[in-house]
Short mmCIF file of C-alpha atoms in Angstrom, two decimals:
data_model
loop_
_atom_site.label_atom_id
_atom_site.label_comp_id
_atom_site.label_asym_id
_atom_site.label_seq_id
_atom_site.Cartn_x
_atom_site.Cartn_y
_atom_site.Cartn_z
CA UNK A 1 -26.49 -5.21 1.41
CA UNK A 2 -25.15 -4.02 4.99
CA UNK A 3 -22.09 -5.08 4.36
CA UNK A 4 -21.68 -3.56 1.19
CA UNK A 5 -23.13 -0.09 2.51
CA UNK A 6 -20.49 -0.41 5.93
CA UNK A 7 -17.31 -1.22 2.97
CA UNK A 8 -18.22 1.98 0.95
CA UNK A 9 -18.59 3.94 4.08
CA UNK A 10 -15.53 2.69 5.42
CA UNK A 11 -13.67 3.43 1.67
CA UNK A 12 -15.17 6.97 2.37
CA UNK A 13 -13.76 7.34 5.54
CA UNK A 14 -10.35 6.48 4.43
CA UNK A 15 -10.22 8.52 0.84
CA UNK A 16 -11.22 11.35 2.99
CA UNK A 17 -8.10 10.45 5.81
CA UNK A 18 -5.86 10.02 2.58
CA UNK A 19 -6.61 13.67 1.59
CA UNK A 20 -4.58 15.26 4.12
CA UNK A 21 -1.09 16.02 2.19
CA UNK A 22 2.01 16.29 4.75
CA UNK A 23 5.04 17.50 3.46
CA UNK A 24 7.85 15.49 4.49
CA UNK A 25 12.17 15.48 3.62
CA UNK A 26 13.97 13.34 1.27
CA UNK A 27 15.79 11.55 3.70
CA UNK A 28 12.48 10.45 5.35
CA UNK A 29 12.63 6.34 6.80
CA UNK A 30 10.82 3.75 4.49
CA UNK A 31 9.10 1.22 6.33
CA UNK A 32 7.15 -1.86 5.54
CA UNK A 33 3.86 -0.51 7.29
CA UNK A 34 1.17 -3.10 5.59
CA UNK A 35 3.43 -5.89 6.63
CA UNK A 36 2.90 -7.47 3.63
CA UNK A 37 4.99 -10.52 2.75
CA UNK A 38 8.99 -9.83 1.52
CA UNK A 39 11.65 -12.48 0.99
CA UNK A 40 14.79 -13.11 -1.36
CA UNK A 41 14.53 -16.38 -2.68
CA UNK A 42 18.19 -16.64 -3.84
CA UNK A 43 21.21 -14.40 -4.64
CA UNK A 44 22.95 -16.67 -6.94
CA UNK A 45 23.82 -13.38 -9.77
CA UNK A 46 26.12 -11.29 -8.80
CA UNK A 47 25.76 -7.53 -9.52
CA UNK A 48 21.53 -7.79 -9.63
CA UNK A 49 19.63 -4.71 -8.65
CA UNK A 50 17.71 -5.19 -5.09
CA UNK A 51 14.49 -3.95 -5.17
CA UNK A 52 12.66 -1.78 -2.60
CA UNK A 53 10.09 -4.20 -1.97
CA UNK A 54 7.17 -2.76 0.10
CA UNK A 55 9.31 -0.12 1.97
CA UNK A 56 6.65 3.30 1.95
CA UNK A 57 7.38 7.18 3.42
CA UNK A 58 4.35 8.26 5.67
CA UNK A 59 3.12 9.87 2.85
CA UNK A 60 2.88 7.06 0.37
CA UNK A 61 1.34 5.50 3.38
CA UNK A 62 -1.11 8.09 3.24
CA UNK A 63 -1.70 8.18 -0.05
CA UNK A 64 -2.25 4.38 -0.36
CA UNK A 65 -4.71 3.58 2.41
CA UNK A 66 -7.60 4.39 -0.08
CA UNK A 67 -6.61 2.56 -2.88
CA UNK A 68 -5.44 -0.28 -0.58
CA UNK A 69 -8.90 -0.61 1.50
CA UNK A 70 -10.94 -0.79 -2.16
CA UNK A 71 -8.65 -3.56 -3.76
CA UNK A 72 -8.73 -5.25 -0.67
CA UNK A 73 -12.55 -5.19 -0.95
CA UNK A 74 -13.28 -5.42 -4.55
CA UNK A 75 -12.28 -9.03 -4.34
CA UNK A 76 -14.94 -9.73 -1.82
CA UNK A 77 -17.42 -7.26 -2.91
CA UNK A 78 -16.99 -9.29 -6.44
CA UNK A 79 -17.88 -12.67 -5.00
CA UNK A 80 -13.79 -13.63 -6.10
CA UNK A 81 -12.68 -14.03 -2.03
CA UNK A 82 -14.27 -15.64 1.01
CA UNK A 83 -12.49 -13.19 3.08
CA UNK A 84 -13.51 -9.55 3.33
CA UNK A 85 -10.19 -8.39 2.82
CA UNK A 86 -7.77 -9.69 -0.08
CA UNK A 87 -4.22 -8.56 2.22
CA UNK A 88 -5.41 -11.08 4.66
CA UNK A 89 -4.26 -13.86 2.35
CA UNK A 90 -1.11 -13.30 2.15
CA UNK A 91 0.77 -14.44 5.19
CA UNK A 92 -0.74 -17.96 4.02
CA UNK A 93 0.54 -17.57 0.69
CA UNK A 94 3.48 -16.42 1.29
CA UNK A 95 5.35 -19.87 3.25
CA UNK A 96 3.07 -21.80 -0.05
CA UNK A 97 5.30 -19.97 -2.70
CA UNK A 98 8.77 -20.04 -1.11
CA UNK A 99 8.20 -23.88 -0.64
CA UNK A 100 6.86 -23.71 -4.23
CA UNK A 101 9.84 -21.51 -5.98
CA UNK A 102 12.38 -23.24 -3.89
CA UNK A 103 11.46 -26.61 -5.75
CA UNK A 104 12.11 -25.24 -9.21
CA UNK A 105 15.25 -25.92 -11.11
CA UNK A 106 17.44 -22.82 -11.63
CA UNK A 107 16.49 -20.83 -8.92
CA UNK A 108 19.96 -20.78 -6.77
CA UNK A 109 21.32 -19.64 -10.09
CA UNK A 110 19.37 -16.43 -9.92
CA UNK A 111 19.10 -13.22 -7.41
CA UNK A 112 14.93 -13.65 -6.97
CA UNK A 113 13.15 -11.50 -4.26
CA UNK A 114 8.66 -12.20 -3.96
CA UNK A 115 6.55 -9.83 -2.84
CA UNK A 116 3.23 -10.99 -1.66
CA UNK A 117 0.44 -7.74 -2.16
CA UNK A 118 -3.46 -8.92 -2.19
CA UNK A 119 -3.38 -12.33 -3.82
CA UNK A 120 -0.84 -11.23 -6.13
CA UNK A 121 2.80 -12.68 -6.55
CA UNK A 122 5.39 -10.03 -7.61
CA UNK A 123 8.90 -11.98 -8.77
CA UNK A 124 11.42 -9.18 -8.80
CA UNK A 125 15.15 -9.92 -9.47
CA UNK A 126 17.58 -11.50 -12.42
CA UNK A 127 17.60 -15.17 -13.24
CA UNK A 128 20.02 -16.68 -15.52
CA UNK A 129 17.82 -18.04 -18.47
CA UNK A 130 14.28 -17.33 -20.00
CA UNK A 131 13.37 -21.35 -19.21
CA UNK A 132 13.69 -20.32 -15.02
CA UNK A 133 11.90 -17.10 -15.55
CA UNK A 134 9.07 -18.99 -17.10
CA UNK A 135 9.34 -21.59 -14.55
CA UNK A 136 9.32 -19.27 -11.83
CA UNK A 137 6.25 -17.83 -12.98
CA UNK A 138 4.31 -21.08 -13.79
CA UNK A 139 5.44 -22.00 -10.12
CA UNK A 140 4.41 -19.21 -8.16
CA UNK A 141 0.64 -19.06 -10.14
CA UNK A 142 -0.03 -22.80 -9.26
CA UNK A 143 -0.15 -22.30 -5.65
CA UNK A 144 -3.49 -21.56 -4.25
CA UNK A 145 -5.63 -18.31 -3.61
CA UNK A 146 -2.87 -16.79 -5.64
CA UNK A 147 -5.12 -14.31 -8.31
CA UNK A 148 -2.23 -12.82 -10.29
CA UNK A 149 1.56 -13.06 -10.97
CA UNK A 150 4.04 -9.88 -11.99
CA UNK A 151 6.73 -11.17 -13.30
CA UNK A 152 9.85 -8.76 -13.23
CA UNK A 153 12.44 -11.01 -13.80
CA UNK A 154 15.38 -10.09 -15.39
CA UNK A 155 17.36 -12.15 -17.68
CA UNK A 156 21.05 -11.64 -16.63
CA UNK A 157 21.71 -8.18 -15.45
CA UNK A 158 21.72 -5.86 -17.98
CA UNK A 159 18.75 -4.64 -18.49
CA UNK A 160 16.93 -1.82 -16.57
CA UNK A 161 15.01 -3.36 -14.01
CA UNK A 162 11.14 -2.92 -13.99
CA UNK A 163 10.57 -2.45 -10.13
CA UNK A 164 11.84 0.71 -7.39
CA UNK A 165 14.88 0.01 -6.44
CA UNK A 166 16.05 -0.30 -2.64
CA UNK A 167 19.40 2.43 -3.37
CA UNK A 168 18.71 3.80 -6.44
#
């Protein structure tokens, strides 16, 4: 029960830290301040969108360290993670499902970026056929610890893509 009473004080800590709003300019720099886990797979489609990945303003920063700290958490808290802190997966997972997206058929064909966020796989990008978006997908969810996949994937590059884009 300690441990539960230390997380919620430590959740309180940081909602009350993520309260403070700063204004800040347009032009302010993005940078990948969780460190969470970013690659591009392949770039095989010409003309696919790039997406921002996890690129966040000071403010989003801000803003995020609350929600952040109880997902992170809530996995352990649930009895769903040994580790007291879901982010703490990722680097692990990450090397798992490039070696594990690399191997499917298809891939080079397509412009694929992964983010790795908490356990979860997000598969942003434009592949070339429904069959390697499926793939893809099926891939990335068999490697383990993974809890969830997103799957963004675009077939061709037409359509509007469902993830922040780097230049919009």
């Amino acid at each position: 029960m300690k441990a539960r009473t230390r997380a919620r004080c430590l959740i309180a800590a940081m909602a009350a830290s993520a309260s403070v709003q700063v204004a800040y300019g347009a032009d302010e720099a993005r940078t990948n301040f969780f460190d969470d886990p970013f690659f591009q797979m392949s770039s095989g489609l010409a003309g696919c969108p790039a997406p921002l990945g996890p690129l966040y303003t000071q403010a989003e920063v801000r803003s995020q360290m609350h929600a952040r700290l109880e997902r992170g958490t809530s996995c352990w808290l649930e009895g769903r993670c040994k580790d007291s802190n879901a982010y703490r997966y990722d680097k692990t997972i990450a090397p798992q499902v490039r070696k594990a997206l690399d191997g499917v058929s298809g891939v080079r064909r397509g412009s694929v970026w992964v983010m790795v966020q908490r356990r979860w796989i997000y598969l942003q990008g434009c592949v070339p056929d429904r069959r390697t978006r499926e793939r893809l997908e099926k891939s990335a969810r068999a490697v383990p610890d993974v809890e969830n996949v997103v799957n963004d994937l675009m077939i061709g590059t037409r359509d509007k893509p469902g993830y922040p884009l780097a230049s919009p």
